[in-house]
């Protein structure tokens, strides 16, 4: 943690000039500009995720990237079309994949002897309402037992077209994981054999893990004081 | 036909019988009369041998299961959503409740993820890491004991159940001594641990290792060579390596197919590369192989626990960075463990800055730089992965747990279809699913 991020009251400087802006946070302590004398209401913080990395990625990352690009070219697919960008952050390699090429890329990663990512640890959804046109992200972690490696695939879909191809044909283990992500985020995995809700009741309305879905909860009285519901409490983020 | 035990009811899917503890003869009799020989049995969600609230939907033809499906979600508590409304440190209190038989694995996996995002992996004190390993290995023993105990109980072997819970109690006593709680500890925190070992803990740990070394062979004597036990377990719940890889099964299920894949060896965390232990495998791909693996893993865990005790050197158990480390010190008072009076005296009486610091860190929490990380630990059930996303705030933006029980439970259909109804219980028990982890 660098100095500029450590103090909550300090004005945070942008972390990375080339990062990917996914949203802007305004104010702090729930203070808005109207009637706020603390000055915190005027705080503006840009949320930036680590941006694209240029080569060399370091370690075996380059080898995997080379192999993947080579294998995609062999199939007549331009790597630049399939891999939107590559991010190396915190010793982890992430390929952002264009959704229409996800199945091809996953199959290549699984079958190519030099890549051989035979184990998929499922899919995790992330909802970035501020990332316009790419609101819903599906994140896959692939593990190669043969080579002892772990990579991440990230696919995004806009909120008004929530479709991502299903990986169940490539990794059958994703069956329940995709149902879970559908259940919580409303992402529709095209080609899934039976995309139904898995955790929530079948007739549930809405997708609970989306950021626009409230947590809910009720205020509690404790020793005479009212403790608001968790989503109504003061937020510092 | 109407009986108080099995009332028939016509539906669009055919006649449905609700059996309420009566005898099955009525149902079978009626089924024989009808032309359709297919019976769909709904087992659970409150059946004692479904490990919590798991619902199994079995289509049976005589005694043979032709199709098996799971219904899950009965224990969904929205922990991942709740995490997004608490600060990073409060997160451990939630994740420890996911798979309630493996609390230390949930906590450690989560904290490793937060520490990776913070970039402080190298600053975690050695003593904290050794204690984390120690607690995880003790936890592995207690989790496997429950699996073997309940698995035995489901076969009607109540002695092994009593043995298993007897020994698990020893582990829980240690947990209570060290963390103050038998489960739901929230003891592993981002940056280290909540508390150091209490006085006398090392002696009790050594005593426990001695007792367990005496008790573990009893399971061998009781079950390993037992012909009835073997007859019920062998070749039941078969899943070969191809099936495991396709279905993403890890842990004892994968190792029973012969692949020695264990994250402690292949992708070490918490310094596991410095411990000596073996990864047991079996090549039978069945429930019996998984039972043997669990027994051997407990022996290996004991070896690691011994090495941990030898390695414990005095030192801090929390990261030195005061912007992350929890400010409050705990101390034992006349009314139990609570905030140290010295600390209260200092912040309330002498140092305004310390009070501000305490207040800010406890109410607001620390900020975690934006980004995402994936960390995985080898839980007793398999790969427990945590995907943590931060937006630079004091709360997690998104935390996703890849729970091994959830993934492994998908293999239930592949293990049970074509087998006997009675074997479904054995197969599910050999997966060792814990619904708290499956549903989260």
XYZ file of C-alpha atoms in Angstrom:
677
model
C 0.000 0.000 0.000
C 1.513 3.326 -1.004
C 1.147 6.467 1.046
C -1.424 8.087 -1.114
C -3.970 5.328 -0.489
C -3.395 4.817 3.170
C -5.202 7.758 4.686
C -8.918 7.775 4.089
C -9.078 11.549 4.394
C -6.263 12.217 1.952
C -7.189 13.078 -1.596
C -6.471 9.895 -3.520
C -4.358 10.357 -6.606
C -5.115 8.270 -9.674
C -3.372 4.959 -9.244
C -2.573 4.148 -12.821
C -2.712 6.517 -15.763
C -3.363 3.684 -18.202
C -5.822 1.740 -16.122
C -9.364 0.889 -16.974
C -11.843 3.303 -15.421
C -14.832 1.384 -14.119
C -16.560 4.073 -12.157
C -16.417 7.305 -10.207
C -17.179 7.560 -6.496
C -18.358 10.890 -5.112
C -18.433 12.070 -1.541
C -17.647 10.163 1.592
C -19.414 9.208 4.820
C -22.628 9.399 2.833
C -22.278 13.199 2.717
C -23.701 14.987 -0.312
C -22.869 18.529 -1.296
C -26.085 20.030 -0.002
C -25.635 21.269 3.545
C -22.417 19.347 3.960
C -19.839 21.421 5.808
C -17.266 18.665 6.223
C -15.963 19.069 2.698
C -15.977 15.335 2.208
C -19.060 15.606 0.015
C -16.906 17.113 -2.701
C -14.463 14.241 -2.905
C -14.263 12.639 -6.302
C -12.429 9.366 -6.710
C -11.981 7.578 -10.007
C -11.964 3.812 -9.695
C -9.344 2.376 -11.995
C -8.575 -1.285 -12.454
C -5.093 -2.298 -13.655
C -4.884 -1.710 -17.397
C -3.351 -3.635 -20.278
C 0.233 -4.783 -19.894
C 2.726 -4.745 -22.725
C 5.294 -7.430 -23.325
C 7.359 -8.959 -21.850
C 4.915 -10.269 -19.243
C 7.660 -12.126 -17.393
C 8.148 -15.751 -16.378
C 6.026 -18.360 -18.102
C 3.383 -15.750 -18.933
C 5.062 -14.978 -22.274
C 5.282 -18.658 -23.118
C 1.560 -19.174 -22.512
C 0.674 -16.022 -24.447
C 2.898 -17.057 -27.395
C 1.481 -20.569 -27.465
C -2.084 -19.313 -27.278
C -1.571 -16.748 -30.046
C 0.175 -19.341 -32.220
C -2.557 -21.919 -31.664
C -5.279 -19.385 -32.464
C -3.503 -18.350 -35.663
C -3.339 -21.994 -36.732
C -7.116 -22.089 -36.505
C -7.346 -19.025 -38.736
C -8.278 -16.689 -35.930
C -6.472 -13.392 -35.521
C -5.216 -13.314 -31.910
C -5.899 -9.590 -31.758
C -9.582 -10.252 -32.449
C -9.968 -12.917 -29.791
C -7.737 -11.462 -27.067
C -8.879 -7.942 -26.351
C -6.073 -7.260 -23.916
C -3.699 -8.981 -21.568
C -3.251 -7.822 -17.996
C -0.479 -8.878 -15.653
C -1.184 -7.766 -12.126
C -0.141 -9.166 -8.748
C 1.669 -12.070 -10.438
C -1.489 -13.159 -12.198
C -2.075 -13.368 -15.917
C -5.470 -12.319 -17.256
C -6.656 -12.604 -20.849
C -9.648 -10.483 -21.719
C -11.441 -12.499 -24.390
C -14.025 -11.287 -26.886
C -17.138 -13.222 -25.982
C -17.791 -14.606 -29.467
C -14.414 -16.368 -29.391
C -14.566 -17.652 -25.814
C -15.358 -21.265 -26.695
C -12.554 -21.475 -29.249
C -10.031 -19.970 -26.859
C -11.084 -22.249 -23.994
C -10.949 -25.328 -26.201
C -7.497 -24.327 -27.411
C -6.289 -23.744 -23.867
C -7.560 -27.147 -22.850
C -6.391 -29.209 -25.819
C -3.072 -27.691 -26.903
C -0.337 -29.889 -25.362
C 1.825 -26.861 -24.560
C -1.054 -25.131 -22.766
C -3.170 -27.984 -21.358
C -5.366 -26.131 -18.888
C -7.387 -29.203 -18.030
C -9.130 -27.957 -14.906
C -11.576 -25.087 -14.851
C -12.396 -23.805 -11.391
C -15.710 -22.382 -12.452
C -16.956 -18.939 -13.280
C -17.337 -15.916 -11.065
C -19.465 -12.981 -12.103
C -18.671 -9.340 -11.371
C -21.052 -6.456 -11.976
C -19.506 -3.066 -12.852
C -22.456 -0.704 -13.441
C -20.011 2.098 -14.256
C -18.160 0.169 -16.950
C -20.466 1.268 -19.747
C -20.993 -1.330 -22.464
C -19.136 -3.972 -20.432
C -21.196 -4.027 -17.269
C -21.218 -7.746 -16.613
C -17.972 -9.652 -16.373
C -17.550 -13.413 -16.214
C -14.218 -14.485 -14.782
C -12.821 -17.993 -15.302
C -9.765 -19.429 -13.600
C -8.067 -22.221 -15.483
C -5.532 -24.504 -13.877
C -3.008 -26.623 -15.714
C -2.099 -29.624 -13.593
C 0.347 -30.756 -16.297
C 2.384 -27.540 -16.203
C 1.421 -26.260 -12.756
C 0.028 -22.961 -14.009
C -3.011 -20.815 -13.348
C -4.466 -18.184 -15.669
C -7.587 -16.093 -15.716
C -9.987 -15.459 -18.579
C -12.263 -12.465 -18.376
C -15.245 -11.974 -20.655
C -17.652 -9.085 -20.562
C -21.150 -8.451 -21.814
C -23.203 -5.256 -21.937
C -26.176 -5.074 -19.615
C -28.688 -4.834 -22.472
C -27.327 -7.949 -24.183
C -26.366 -10.287 -21.369
C -25.199 -13.213 -23.450
C -21.965 -15.157 -23.111
C -21.337 -18.528 -24.750
C -21.457 -21.469 -22.375
C -18.287 -23.437 -21.635
C -20.115 -26.560 -20.467
C -19.215 -28.388 -23.680
C -15.519 -27.722 -23.013
C -15.518 -27.907 -19.219
C -18.569 -29.869 -17.986
C -17.723 -28.722 -14.457
C -19.050 -25.287 -15.387
C -22.611 -26.614 -15.463
C -23.507 -25.563 -11.923
C -21.119 -22.626 -11.893
C -22.829 -21.055 -14.910
C -26.232 -21.688 -13.378
C -25.029 -19.925 -10.241
C -23.735 -16.932 -12.203
C -26.998 -16.778 -14.145
C -28.926 -16.964 -10.900
C -26.988 -14.120 -9.281
C -26.169 -11.827 -12.212
C -28.643 -12.662 -14.945
C -25.871 -13.552 -17.383
C -27.291 -15.898 -20.003
C -24.860 -18.616 -21.020
C -25.846 -19.574 -24.563
C -25.628 -23.312 -25.156
C -25.955 -24.335 -21.521
C -27.988 -27.576 -21.351
C -30.376 -26.382 -18.625
C -29.823 -22.828 -17.502
C -32.118 -22.527 -14.499
C -31.785 -20.940 -11.094
C -29.743 -23.011 -8.681
C -29.579 -21.181 -5.345
C -32.632 -18.927 -5.399
C -36.179 -20.283 -5.735
C -37.310 -20.837 -9.335
C -39.838 -17.994 -9.203
C -37.429 -15.428 -7.736
C -37.519 -11.965 -9.247
C -34.269 -10.172 -9.963
C -30.620 -11.158 -9.741
C -29.329 -10.727 -6.195
C -25.603 -10.167 -6.708
C -26.038 -7.279 -9.097
C -25.045 -3.946 -7.631
C -28.508 -2.469 -8.276
C -30.112 -5.187 -6.167
C -30.424 -4.050 -2.543
C -29.086 -6.146 0.277
C -32.194 -5.577 2.344
C -32.358 -6.102 6.057
C -34.127 -4.338 8.889
C -33.023 -1.808 11.462
C -32.407 -3.211 14.909
C -32.845 -1.548 18.256
C -29.978 -2.255 20.613
C -29.864 -0.745 24.095
C -32.163 2.019 22.978
C -30.170 2.931 19.882
C -31.344 2.256 16.341
C -28.800 0.277 14.315
C -29.660 0.703 10.636
C -29.708 -2.235 8.229
C -26.252 -3.065 6.806
C -26.933 -1.451 3.434
C -28.137 1.749 5.116
C -25.042 2.204 7.252
C -22.376 4.785 6.596
C -20.146 3.814 3.729
C -16.562 4.931 3.355
C -15.915 3.474 -0.078
C -55.977 -46.460 -2.391
C -55.700 -44.234 0.648
C -53.722 -44.934 3.731
C -52.699 -42.522 6.449
C -49.085 -43.200 5.536
C -49.129 -42.723 1.817
C -51.827 -40.531 0.381
C -51.999 -40.534 -3.397
C -52.614 -37.337 -5.256
C -53.102 -36.988 -9.015
C -50.848 -34.460 -10.745
C -49.995 -33.705 -14.343
C -46.857 -35.804 -13.880
C -48.776 -38.865 -12.654
C -49.742 -40.073 -9.209
C -47.696 -38.651 -6.379
C -47.492 -40.464 -3.034
C -46.425 -38.619 0.067
C -44.867 -41.188 2.346
C -44.836 -40.155 5.957
C -43.013 -42.742 7.930
C -45.362 -45.583 7.086
C -44.392 -48.717 5.270
C -43.542 -48.760 1.632
C -45.621 -51.779 0.766
C -48.634 -49.652 -0.043
C -46.679 -47.536 -2.426
C -45.056 -50.502 -4.100
C -48.402 -52.252 -4.386
C -49.982 -49.270 -6.065
C -47.000 -48.852 -8.321
C -47.287 -52.453 -9.445
C -50.927 -51.895 -10.353
C -50.163 -48.945 -12.559
C -48.575 -49.557 -15.951
C -45.766 -47.102 -15.376
C -42.886 -48.829 -13.569
C -40.881 -45.674 -13.220
C -40.858 -44.247 -9.708
C -39.352 -40.926 -8.831
C -38.246 -40.721 -5.229
C -37.586 -37.414 -3.608
C -34.959 -37.845 -0.915
C -34.495 -34.899 1.366
C -34.055 -32.049 1.821
C -34.469 -33.127 5.426
C -33.191 -36.693 5.179
C -30.632 -37.410 7.889
C -28.107 -38.892 5.505
C -28.031 -36.030 3.048
C -25.514 -33.952 5.006
C -27.623 -30.980 5.829
C -30.323 -29.894 3.454
C -29.500 -31.612 0.203
C -32.381 -32.776 -1.932
C -31.817 -35.797 -4.125
C -34.287 -36.621 -6.848
C -33.919 -40.237 -7.857
C -35.656 -41.995 -10.706
C -35.640 -45.648 -9.796
C -36.470 -48.829 -11.594
C -36.783 -51.508 -8.935
C -33.648 -51.082 -6.829
C -31.659 -49.465 -9.629
C -31.210 -45.736 -9.885
C -31.705 -44.733 -13.506
C -31.364 -40.998 -13.024
C -30.178 -38.908 -10.123
C -30.289 -35.152 -9.707
C -29.511 -32.749 -6.893
C -31.606 -29.881 -5.664
C -29.516 -27.402 -3.730
C -29.931 -23.888 -2.417
C -31.841 -24.665 0.770
C -29.014 -23.227 2.872
C -28.233 -20.215 0.703
C -27.602 -17.317 3.049
C -26.158 -14.726 0.677
C -22.764 -14.557 2.374
C -21.034 -13.305 -0.791
C -23.526 -10.449 -1.075
C -23.264 -9.617 2.611
C -19.473 -9.330 2.347
C -19.917 -6.378 0.008
C -21.506 -4.404 2.847
C -18.871 -4.989 5.544
C -15.238 -3.977 5.728
C -12.400 -6.286 4.745
C -11.673 -7.473 8.266
C -15.311 -8.194 9.049
C -15.295 -10.522 6.044
C -13.624 -13.334 7.989
C -16.617 -13.471 10.329
C -18.799 -14.309 7.358
C -16.581 -16.654 5.394
C -15.858 -18.819 8.426
C -19.541 -19.776 8.346
C -19.551 -21.018 4.758
C -18.306 -24.574 5.059
C -18.742 -24.796 8.797
C -16.592 -27.915 9.075
C -13.565 -26.184 7.555
C -13.649 -22.662 9.035
C -9.884 -22.122 9.047
C -9.590 -22.976 5.364
C -12.274 -20.446 4.443
C -10.644 -17.780 6.587
C -7.124 -18.446 5.357
C -8.122 -18.587 1.697
C -9.977 -15.282 2.056
C -7.160 -13.594 3.973
C -4.540 -14.793 1.488
C -6.642 -13.153 -1.222
C -6.912 -9.857 0.658
C -3.192 -9.919 1.438
C -2.402 -10.537 -2.214
C -4.496 -7.511 -3.178
C -2.735 -5.442 -0.528
C 0.624 -6.764 -1.694
C 1.724 -7.644 1.837
C 2.273 -11.397 1.406
C 5.956 -11.028 2.295
C 5.252 -9.054 5.451
C 3.102 -11.677 7.178
C 5.044 -12.771 10.271
C 6.393 -16.315 10.254
C 4.654 -17.204 13.464
C 1.273 -16.247 11.999
C 1.902 -18.392 8.920
C 3.040 -21.394 10.972
C -0.018 -21.065 13.204
C -2.273 -20.837 10.164
C -0.797 -24.091 8.856
C -1.155 -25.663 12.284
C -4.807 -24.677 12.565
C -5.580 -25.754 9.013
C -4.061 -29.176 9.548
C -5.944 -29.650 12.827
C -9.037 -28.584 10.943
C -8.309 -31.119 8.207
C -8.280 -33.834 10.861
C -11.583 -32.691 12.370
C -13.251 -32.397 8.973
C -12.112 -35.859 7.852
C -13.240 -37.295 11.186
C -16.749 -35.966 10.623
C -16.740 -37.378 7.110
C -15.682 -40.824 8.312
C -17.992 -40.704 11.322
C -21.135 -39.673 9.460
C -20.216 -41.886 6.525
C -20.031 -44.835 8.914
C -23.264 -43.873 10.592
C -25.038 -43.889 7.249
C -23.927 -47.467 6.762
C -25.237 -48.349 10.204
C -21.754 -48.462 11.741
C -22.498 -46.422 14.838
C -19.282 -47.342 16.635
C -17.163 -45.539 14.081
C -19.494 -42.581 14.396
C -18.912 -42.430 18.137
C -15.152 -42.813 17.682
C -15.081 -40.091 15.059
C -16.986 -37.560 17.113
C -14.962 -38.479 20.205
C -11.729 -37.583 18.437
C -13.193 -34.530 16.727
C -14.066 -33.262 20.171
C -10.359 -33.287 21.031
C -9.664 -31.027 18.050
C -12.562 -28.742 18.927
C -11.218 -28.463 22.475
C -7.939 -27.231 21.003
C -9.790 -24.741 18.808
C -11.670 -23.509 21.829
C -8.435 -23.134 23.759
C -6.694 -21.246 20.954
C -9.483 -19.143 19.454
C -12.132 -19.182 22.165
C -14.684 -20.870 19.915
C -15.366 -24.388 18.705
C -16.405 -23.183 15.280
C -17.057 -19.864 13.468
C -13.710 -18.615 14.781
C -12.922 -15.531 12.623
C -9.415 -16.027 14.013
C -7.391 -15.645 10.834
C -7.461 -11.965 9.853
C -6.051 -10.064 6.899
C -2.460 -9.471 7.990
C -2.108 -12.335 10.427
C -4.104 -13.695 13.328
C -6.449 -12.196 15.883
C -4.468 -13.480 18.824
C -1.348 -15.405 19.781
C -1.437 -18.873 21.332
C -2.596 -18.848 24.963
C -0.218 -20.167 27.618
C -0.090 -23.941 27.786
C -1.368 -24.424 24.242
C 1.839 -26.017 22.967
C 1.741 -28.658 25.707
C -1.875 -29.455 24.904
C -1.049 -29.669 21.204
C 1.708 -32.179 21.924
C -0.652 -34.129 24.152
C -3.228 -34.167 21.349
C -0.728 -35.492 18.813
C 0.138 -38.284 21.231
C -3.528 -39.176 21.802
C -4.364 -39.074 18.095
C -1.463 -41.359 17.253
C -2.999 -43.858 19.628
C -6.555 -43.350 18.353
C -6.032 -43.308 14.595
C -5.119 -47.037 14.318
C -8.494 -47.812 15.885
C -10.201 -46.751 12.668
C -8.038 -49.209 10.786
C -8.886 -51.985 13.206
C -12.571 -51.157 13.117
C -13.182 -50.445 9.459
C -10.298 -50.804 7.032
C -10.307 -54.604 6.917
C -13.930 -55.041 7.925
C -15.619 -57.234 5.261
C -19.056 -55.616 5.673
C -17.567 -52.132 5.462
C -15.590 -53.097 2.375
C -18.586 -54.757 0.751
C -20.601 -51.568 1.136
C -17.827 -49.201 -0.007
C -15.824 -50.968 -2.682
C -16.748 -50.191 -6.288
C -19.426 -47.800 -5.063
C -19.416 -44.190 -6.175
C -17.044 -44.956 -9.039
C -15.553 -41.945 -10.805
C -12.418 -42.349 -12.877
C -9.776 -39.758 -13.692
C -11.470 -38.631 -16.918
C -14.705 -38.067 -15.047
C -12.911 -36.185 -12.287
C -11.126 -33.844 -14.691
C -14.235 -33.160 -16.742
C -16.379 -32.503 -13.678
C -13.657 -30.493 -11.961
C -13.580 -32.814 -8.961
C -10.641 -32.213 -6.637
C -9.543 -33.397 -3.230
C -9.941 -37.017 -2.097
C -12.288 -37.703 -5.035
C -9.560 -36.811 -7.537
C -6.807 -38.502 -5.552
C -8.860 -41.715 -5.336
C -8.534 -41.808 -9.140
C -4.763 -41.971 -8.765
C -3.689 -38.385 -9.485
C -1.572 -36.980 -6.631
C -2.862 -33.436 -7.154
C -2.665 -31.480 -3.936
C -2.281 -27.695 -3.980
C -0.037 -27.902 -0.928
C 2.497 -29.634 -3.200
C 1.707 -28.303 -6.672
C 1.017 -24.658 -5.837
C 2.311 -24.173 -2.289
C 0.993 -21.368 -0.088
C 1.723 -20.547 3.564
C 5.146 -22.160 3.222
C 3.866 -25.704 2.681
C 6.909 -26.402 0.495
C 8.972 -26.465 3.709
C 6.981 -29.223 5.378
C 7.516 -32.918 4.940
C 4.394 -34.872 4.153
C 3.081 -37.299 1.553
C 0.045 -37.039 -0.679
C -1.796 -40.372 -0.462
C -3.588 -41.691 -3.531
C -5.655 -44.737 -4.400
C -6.357 -46.271 -7.780
C -9.732 -47.794 -7.014
C -11.745 -44.642 -7.936
C -14.371 -45.664 -5.345
C -15.694 -44.748 -1.910
C -13.383 -47.181 -0.163
C -10.344 -45.553 -1.768
C -11.549 -42.137 -0.587
C -11.991 -43.507 2.924
C -8.404 -44.822 2.935
C -7.113 -41.501 1.589
C -8.848 -39.570 4.349
C -7.405 -41.856 7.001
C -3.899 -41.430 5.596
C -4.320 -37.672 5.218
C -5.082 -37.434 8.927
C -1.785 -39.195 9.676
C 0.028 -36.816 7.346
C -1.700 -33.846 8.975
C -0.443 -35.036 12.343
C 3.080 -35.055 10.890
C 2.631 -31.459 9.749
C 1.189 -30.442 13.123
C 4.295 -31.855 14.830
C 6.560 -29.930 12.459
C 4.555 -26.760 13.111
C 4.951 -27.111 16.864
C 8.716 -27.528 16.428
C 8.858 -24.492 14.181
C 6.971 -22.108 16.423
C 9.362 -19.287 17.226
C 8.365 -16.334 19.380
C 7.344 -13.285 17.404
C 4.395 -11.168 16.345
C 1.289 -12.750 14.807
C 0.095 -9.616 13.010
C 1.644 -7.582 10.242
C 3.698 -4.619 11.495
C 1.866 -2.071 9.310
C -0.382 -0.241 11.773
C -2.601 0.899 8.917
C -3.745 -2.696 8.486
C -3.172 -4.449 11.797
C -6.196 -4.459 14.103
C -5.401 -1.920 16.828
C -7.127 -3.585 19.752
C -5.183 -6.021 21.858
C -7.125 -8.804 23.515
C -6.531 -9.791 27.097
C -8.117 -12.204 29.523
C -10.143 -10.383 32.127
C -12.294 -11.657 34.993
C -15.293 -11.791 32.627
C -13.511 -13.559 29.759
C -11.524 -12.472 26.731
C -11.986 -8.855 25.769
C -10.252 -5.621 24.876
C -7.075 -5.191 26.866
C -7.534 -2.688 29.654
C -4.074 -1.263 29.001
C -5.070 -0.516 25.442
C -8.325 1.143 26.525
C -6.404 3.172 29.087
C -3.949 4.317 26.437
C -6.487 5.390 23.838
C -8.974 6.882 26.270
C -6.535 8.484 28.674
C -3.244 9.375 27.089
C -3.174 9.387 23.325
C -5.750 11.192 21.225
C -3.989 10.058 18.017
C -4.185 6.418 19.102
C -7.910 6.835 19.740
C -8.483 8.373 16.305
C -6.423 5.652 14.708
C -8.324 2.938 16.563
C -11.674 4.493 15.702
C -10.900 4.939 12.014
C -9.515 1.458 11.529
C -12.317 -0.273 13.418
C -15.281 1.618 11.985
C -13.951 2.438 8.548
C -11.370 -0.262 7.910
C -8.408 -0.096 5.575
C -8.404 0.552 1.861
C -7.357 -2.134 -0.559
C -5.909 -1.091 -3.944
C -8.225 -1.805 -6.884
C -7.736 -5.048 -8.750
C -8.525 -8.715 -8.482
C -6.801 -11.786 -7.119
C -7.415 -15.517 -6.978
C -6.030 -17.598 -4.164
C -6.644 -21.263 -3.554
C -5.975 -23.598 -0.669
C -6.305 -27.369 -0.446
C -9.265 -27.815 1.852
C -10.157 -31.325 3.097
C -12.723 -31.437 0.284
C -10.562 -30.139 -2.559
C -9.561 -26.859 -4.125
C -11.090 -23.976 -2.203
C -10.608 -20.937 -4.426
C -11.379 -17.326 -3.629
C -11.795 -14.650 -6.263
C -11.525 -11.247 -4.577
C -12.196 -7.987 -6.401
C -11.520 -4.569 -4.903
C -12.504 -1.147 -6.205
C -10.037 0.585 -3.910
C -12.546 0.979 -1.112
C -12.842 -0.208 2.449
C -15.272 -2.951 1.490
C -14.847 -5.916 -0.834
C -16.329 -5.167 -4.255
C -16.943 -8.818 -4.936
C -15.843 -12.036 -3.284
C -16.591 -15.366 -4.894
C -15.854 -18.687 -3.254
C -15.228 -21.690 -5.435
C -16.274 -24.212 -2.853
C -15.033 -27.765 -3.497
C -18.230 -29.311 -2.116
C -20.276 -27.379 -4.684
C -18.158 -28.561 -7.591
C -17.716 -32.123 -6.367
C -21.428 -32.584 -5.727
C -22.011 -32.295 -9.479
C -20.371 -35.711 -9.765
C -23.202 -37.276 -7.760
C -25.180 -38.202 -10.883
C -22.166 -39.802 -12.539
C -21.432 -41.812 -9.397
C -24.968 -42.991 -8.651
C -26.740 -43.638 -11.935
C -26.907 -47.333 -12.714
C -26.231 -48.294 -9.105
C -28.416 -49.374 -6.228
C -30.549 -46.969 -4.215
C -28.684 -47.910 -1.036
C -25.381 -47.027 -2.692
C -26.485 -43.444 -3.328
C -25.973 -42.741 0.355
C -22.460 -44.197 0.280
C -21.523 -42.318 -2.869
C -22.771 -38.965 -1.580
C -21.017 -39.552 1.747
C -17.747 -40.226 -0.080
C -17.950 -36.802 -1.746
C -18.296 -35.310 1.747
C -20.438 -32.340 0.739
C -21.217 -29.746 3.389
C -24.244 -27.752 2.381
C -23.076 -24.628 4.173
C -20.243 -24.525 1.655
C -22.316 -25.657 -1.323
C -25.030 -23.043 -0.883
C -23.084 -20.237 0.829
